[in-house]
Tab-separated table of C-alpha atoms in Angstrom:
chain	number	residue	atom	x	y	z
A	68	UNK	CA	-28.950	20.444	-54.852
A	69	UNK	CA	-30.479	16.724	-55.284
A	70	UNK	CA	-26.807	15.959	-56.467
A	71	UNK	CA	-25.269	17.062	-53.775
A	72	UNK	CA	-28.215	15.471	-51.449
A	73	UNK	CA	-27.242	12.400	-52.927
A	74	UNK	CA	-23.710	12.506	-52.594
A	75	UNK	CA	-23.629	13.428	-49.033
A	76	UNK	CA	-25.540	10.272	-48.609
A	77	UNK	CA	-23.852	7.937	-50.293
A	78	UNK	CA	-20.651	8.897	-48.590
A	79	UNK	CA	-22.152	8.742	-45.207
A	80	UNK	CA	-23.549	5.137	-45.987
A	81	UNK	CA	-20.292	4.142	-47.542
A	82	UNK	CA	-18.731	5.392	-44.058
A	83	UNK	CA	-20.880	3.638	-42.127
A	84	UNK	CA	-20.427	0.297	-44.091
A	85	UNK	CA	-16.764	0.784	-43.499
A	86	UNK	CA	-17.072	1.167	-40.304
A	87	UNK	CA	-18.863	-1.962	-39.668
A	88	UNK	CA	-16.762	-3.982	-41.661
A	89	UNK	CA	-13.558	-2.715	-39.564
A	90	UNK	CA	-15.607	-3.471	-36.222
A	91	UNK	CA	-16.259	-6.782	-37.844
A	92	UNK	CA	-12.959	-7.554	-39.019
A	93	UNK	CA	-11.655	-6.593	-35.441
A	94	UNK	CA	-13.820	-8.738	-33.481
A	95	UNK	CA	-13.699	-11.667	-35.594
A	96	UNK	CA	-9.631	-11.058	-35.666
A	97	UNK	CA	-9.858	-11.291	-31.099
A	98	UNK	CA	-11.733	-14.025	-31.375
A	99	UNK	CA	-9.310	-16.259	-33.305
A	100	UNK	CA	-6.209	-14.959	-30.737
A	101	UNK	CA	-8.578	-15.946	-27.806
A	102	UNK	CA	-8.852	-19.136	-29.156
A	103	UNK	CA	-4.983	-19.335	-29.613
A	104	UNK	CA	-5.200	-19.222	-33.498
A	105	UNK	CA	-2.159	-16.622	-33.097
A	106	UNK	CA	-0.953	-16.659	-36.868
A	107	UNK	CA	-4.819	-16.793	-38.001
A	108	UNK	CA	-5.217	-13.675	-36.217
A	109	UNK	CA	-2.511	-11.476	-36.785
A	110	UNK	CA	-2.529	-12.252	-40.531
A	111	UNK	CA	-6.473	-10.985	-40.267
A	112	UNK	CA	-5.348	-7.860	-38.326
A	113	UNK	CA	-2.576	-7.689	-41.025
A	114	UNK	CA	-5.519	-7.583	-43.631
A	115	UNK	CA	-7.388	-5.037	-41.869
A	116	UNK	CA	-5.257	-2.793	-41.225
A	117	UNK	CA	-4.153	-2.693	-45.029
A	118	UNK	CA	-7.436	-1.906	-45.758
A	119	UNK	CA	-7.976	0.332	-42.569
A	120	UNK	CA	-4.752	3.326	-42.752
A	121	UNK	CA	-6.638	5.783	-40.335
A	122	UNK	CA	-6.523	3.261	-37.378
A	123	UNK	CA	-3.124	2.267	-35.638
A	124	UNK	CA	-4.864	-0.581	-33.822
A	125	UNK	CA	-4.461	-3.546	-36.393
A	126	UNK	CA	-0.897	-3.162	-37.016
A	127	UNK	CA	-0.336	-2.556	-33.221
A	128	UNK	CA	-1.995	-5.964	-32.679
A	129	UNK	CA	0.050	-7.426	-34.971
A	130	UNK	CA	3.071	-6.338	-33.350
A	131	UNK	CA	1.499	-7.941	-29.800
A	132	UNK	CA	0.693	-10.952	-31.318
A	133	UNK	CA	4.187	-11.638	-32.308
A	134	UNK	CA	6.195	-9.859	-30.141
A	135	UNK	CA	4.361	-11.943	-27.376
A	136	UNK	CA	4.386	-15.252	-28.923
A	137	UNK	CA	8.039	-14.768	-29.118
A	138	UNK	CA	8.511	-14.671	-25.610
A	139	UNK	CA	6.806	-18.563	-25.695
A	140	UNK	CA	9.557	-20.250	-27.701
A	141	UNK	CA	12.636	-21.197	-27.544
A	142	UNK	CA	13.037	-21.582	-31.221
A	143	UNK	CA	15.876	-19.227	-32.552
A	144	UNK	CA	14.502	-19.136	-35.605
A	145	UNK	CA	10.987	-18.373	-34.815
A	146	UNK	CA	11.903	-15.960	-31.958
A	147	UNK	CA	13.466	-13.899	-34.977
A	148	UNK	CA	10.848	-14.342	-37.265
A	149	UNK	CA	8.226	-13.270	-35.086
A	150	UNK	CA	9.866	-10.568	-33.808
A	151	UNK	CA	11.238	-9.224	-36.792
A	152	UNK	CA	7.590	-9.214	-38.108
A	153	UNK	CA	6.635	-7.282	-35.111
A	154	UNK	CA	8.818	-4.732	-35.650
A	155	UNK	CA	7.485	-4.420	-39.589
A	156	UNK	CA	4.175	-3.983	-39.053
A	157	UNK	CA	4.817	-1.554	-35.437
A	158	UNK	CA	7.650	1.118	-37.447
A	159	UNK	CA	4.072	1.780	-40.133
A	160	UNK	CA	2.660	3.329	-37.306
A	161	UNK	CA	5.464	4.386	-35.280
A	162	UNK	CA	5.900	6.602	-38.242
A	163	UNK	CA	2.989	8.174	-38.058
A	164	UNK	CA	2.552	8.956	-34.420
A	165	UNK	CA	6.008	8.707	-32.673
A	166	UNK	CA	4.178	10.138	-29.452
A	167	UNK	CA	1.597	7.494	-28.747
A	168	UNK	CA	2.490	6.156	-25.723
A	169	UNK	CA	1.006	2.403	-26.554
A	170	UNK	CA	3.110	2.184	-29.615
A	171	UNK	CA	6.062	3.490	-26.928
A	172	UNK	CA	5.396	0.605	-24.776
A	173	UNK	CA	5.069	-2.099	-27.927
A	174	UNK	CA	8.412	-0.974	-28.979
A	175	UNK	CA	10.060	-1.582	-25.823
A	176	UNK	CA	8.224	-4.762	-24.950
A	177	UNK	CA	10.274	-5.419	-28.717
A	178	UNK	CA	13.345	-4.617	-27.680
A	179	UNK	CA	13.148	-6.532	-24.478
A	180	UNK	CA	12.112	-10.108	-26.275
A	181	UNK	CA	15.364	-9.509	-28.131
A	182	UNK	CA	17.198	-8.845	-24.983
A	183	UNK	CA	15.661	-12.176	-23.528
A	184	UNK	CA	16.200	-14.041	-26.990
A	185	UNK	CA	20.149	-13.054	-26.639
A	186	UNK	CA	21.179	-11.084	-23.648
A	187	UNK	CA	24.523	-11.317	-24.768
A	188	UNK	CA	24.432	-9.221	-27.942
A	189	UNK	CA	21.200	-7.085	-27.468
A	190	UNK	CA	21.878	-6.129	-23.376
A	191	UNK	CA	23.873	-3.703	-23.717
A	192	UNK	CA	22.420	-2.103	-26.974
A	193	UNK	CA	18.954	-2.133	-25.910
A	194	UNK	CA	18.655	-2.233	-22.430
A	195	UNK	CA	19.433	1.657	-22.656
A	196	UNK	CA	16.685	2.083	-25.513
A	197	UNK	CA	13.810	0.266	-23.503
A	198	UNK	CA	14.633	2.691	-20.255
A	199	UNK	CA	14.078	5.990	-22.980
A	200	UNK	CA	11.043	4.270	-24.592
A	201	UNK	CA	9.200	3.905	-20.863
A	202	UNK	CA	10.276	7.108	-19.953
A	203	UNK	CA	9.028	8.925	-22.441
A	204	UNK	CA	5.625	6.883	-22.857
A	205	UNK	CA	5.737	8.045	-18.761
A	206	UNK	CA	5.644	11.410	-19.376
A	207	UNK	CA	3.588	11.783	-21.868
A	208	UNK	CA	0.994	9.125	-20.184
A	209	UNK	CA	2.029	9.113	-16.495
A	210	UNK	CA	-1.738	6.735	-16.115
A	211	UNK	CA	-1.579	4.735	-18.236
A	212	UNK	CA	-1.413	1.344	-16.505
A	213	UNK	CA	0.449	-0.133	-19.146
A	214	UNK	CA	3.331	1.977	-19.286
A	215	UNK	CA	3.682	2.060	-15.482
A	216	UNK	CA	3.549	-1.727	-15.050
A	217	UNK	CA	5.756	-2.490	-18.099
A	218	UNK	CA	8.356	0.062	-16.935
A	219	UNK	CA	8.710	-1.251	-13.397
A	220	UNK	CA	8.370	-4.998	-14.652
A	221	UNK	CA	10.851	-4.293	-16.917
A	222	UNK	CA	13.618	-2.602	-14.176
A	223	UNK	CA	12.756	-5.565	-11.845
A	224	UNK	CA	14.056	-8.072	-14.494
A	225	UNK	CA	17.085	-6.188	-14.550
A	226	UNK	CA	17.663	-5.057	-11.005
A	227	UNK	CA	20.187	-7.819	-10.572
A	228	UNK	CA	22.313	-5.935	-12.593
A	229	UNK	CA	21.537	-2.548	-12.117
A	230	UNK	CA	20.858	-2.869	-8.504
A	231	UNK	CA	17.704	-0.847	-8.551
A	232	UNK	CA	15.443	-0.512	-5.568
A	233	UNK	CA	12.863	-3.781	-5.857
A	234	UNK	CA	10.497	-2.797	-3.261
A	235	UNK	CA	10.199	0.460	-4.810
A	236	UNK	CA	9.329	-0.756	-8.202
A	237	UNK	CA	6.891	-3.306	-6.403
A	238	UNK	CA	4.853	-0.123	-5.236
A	239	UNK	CA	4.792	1.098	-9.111
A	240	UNK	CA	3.411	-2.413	-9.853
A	241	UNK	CA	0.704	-2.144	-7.354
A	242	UNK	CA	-0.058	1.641	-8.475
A	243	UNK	CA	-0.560	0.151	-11.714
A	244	UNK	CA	-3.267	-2.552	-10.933
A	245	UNK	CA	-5.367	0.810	-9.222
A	246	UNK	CA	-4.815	2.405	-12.703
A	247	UNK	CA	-6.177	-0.724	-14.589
A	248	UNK	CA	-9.197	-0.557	-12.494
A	249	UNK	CA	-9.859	3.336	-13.361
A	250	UNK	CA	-8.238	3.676	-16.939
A	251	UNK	CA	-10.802	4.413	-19.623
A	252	UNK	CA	-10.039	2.874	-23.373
A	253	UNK	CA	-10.477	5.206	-26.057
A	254	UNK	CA	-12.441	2.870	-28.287
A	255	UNK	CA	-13.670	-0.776	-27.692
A	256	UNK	CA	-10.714	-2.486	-29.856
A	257	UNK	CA	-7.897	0.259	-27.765
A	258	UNK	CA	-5.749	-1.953	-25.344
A	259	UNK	CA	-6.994	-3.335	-22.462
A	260	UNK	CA	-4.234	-5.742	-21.633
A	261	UNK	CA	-1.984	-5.888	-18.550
A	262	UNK	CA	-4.074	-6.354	-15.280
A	263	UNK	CA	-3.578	-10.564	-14.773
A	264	UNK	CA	0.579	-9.790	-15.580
A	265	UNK	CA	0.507	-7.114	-13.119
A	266	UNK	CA	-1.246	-8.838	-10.230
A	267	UNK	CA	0.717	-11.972	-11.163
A	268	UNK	CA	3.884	-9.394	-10.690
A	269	UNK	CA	2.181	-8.522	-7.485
A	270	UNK	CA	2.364	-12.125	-6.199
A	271	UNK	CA	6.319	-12.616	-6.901
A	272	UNK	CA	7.015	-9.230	-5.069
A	273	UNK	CA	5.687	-10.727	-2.118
C-alpha cells in the first residue's frame, strides 16, 4: 500500500513538473516572437513540442511563425523554405486531429501564402482547397473569430476574380471583431490572434 502511496506521488509530482516546464517553455518561446526573434522562437516551440506530443499548440505555432513570416518577404527562396517548414511541422498534428478547426484555418492561411508567393501556378490548385478548408473549420466552429475573419478576408482578396459580394463579406469581417471580443481560449497558450487584422480589414472596407 506504501508502494503504491508512493508511486501515485511521484507520478503526480513528475506531472506537475512537466507541466511547468511546458508553461515555461511556452512563455519563454512568445516572448522571443514578441520581440521579433522569429527563428529563435519557432525553433523553441519546435523543441517543445518534441518533448510535449499531447499538445498541438507548439507545432501549430510553428506553422504561424513561418507561414506568417512568409508573407513578409519577397525572397523566393525563403518564402519556400518557410513555408515548406510550416507545412512539416502543421501535417504532425493535422494527423492527429483533422477536425480542429485552428489547424483548418493554419492550413489554409498555408495554402494562401503559396497562392500569393505564385498566383500563377498555385491559383488555380489551391484557391479551391482554401474555400473547403474555411468551410469546413465554419461548420464545425461557426464562432470562432478566426475562421470567420480569415474566410471573408480571404474571399475579399479574391473577389476581383470571383466577383463575390464585398460588402457582404465586410459584414462577416465586422461579425468577427464582436466574436473576438466574446470568444473564450481554451487554455492560456490557445490562439488569441486576429482582432488588430480584422479591424485593420474593417478600415479598408470603408
Amino acid at each position: 500500500m506504501i508502494k503504491l502511496i508512493i508511486a501515485i506521488a511521484l507520478f503526480i509530482t513528475t506531472l506537475v513538473s512537466a507541466q511547468g516546464q511546458f508553461e515555461q517553455g511556452m512563455g519563454k518561446a512568445f516572448g522571443l516572437w514578441k520581440e521579433g526573434k522569429n527563428q529563435e522562437a519557432s525553433d523553441l516551440f519546435e523543441r517543445i513540442a518534441s518533448a510535449e506530443k499531447n499538445s498541438w499548440l507548439p507545432n501549430y505555432y510553428v506553422a504561424l511563425i513561418n507561414s506568417t513570416s512568409a508573407f513578409q518577404t519577397n525572397d523566393k527562396e525563403k518564402i519556400n523554405t518557410l513555408l515548406t517548414k510550416a507545412q512539416a511541422n502543421l501535417d504532425i498534428e493535422m494527423a492527429k486531429n483533422p477536425n480542429n478547426p485552428e489547424l483548418l484555418v493554419m492550413q489554409a492561411m498555408i495554402h494562401t501564402g503559396w497562392i500569393a508567393f505564385d498566383p500563377m501556378t498555385y491559383g488555380m490548385t489551391l484557391s479551391g482547397k482554401v474555400a473547403e478548408l474555411y468551410a469546413k473549420a465554419e461548420a464545425i466552429a461557426p464562432e470562432n473569430p478566426r475562421v470567420v475573419f480569415c474566410k471573408a478576408e480571404f474571399a475579399i482578396g479574391g473577389a476581383k476574380w470571383t466577383g463575390a459580394n464585398v460588402k457582404e463579406l465586410c459584414k462577416d469581417v465586422e461579425r468577427s471583431i464582436g466574436l473576438f471580443a466574446t470568444f473564450k481560449a481554451e487554455t492560456p497558450f490557445s490562439p488569441k490572434w486576429g482582432l488588430d487584422r480584422a479591424n485593420e480589414a474593417l478600415k479598408n472596407c470603408k
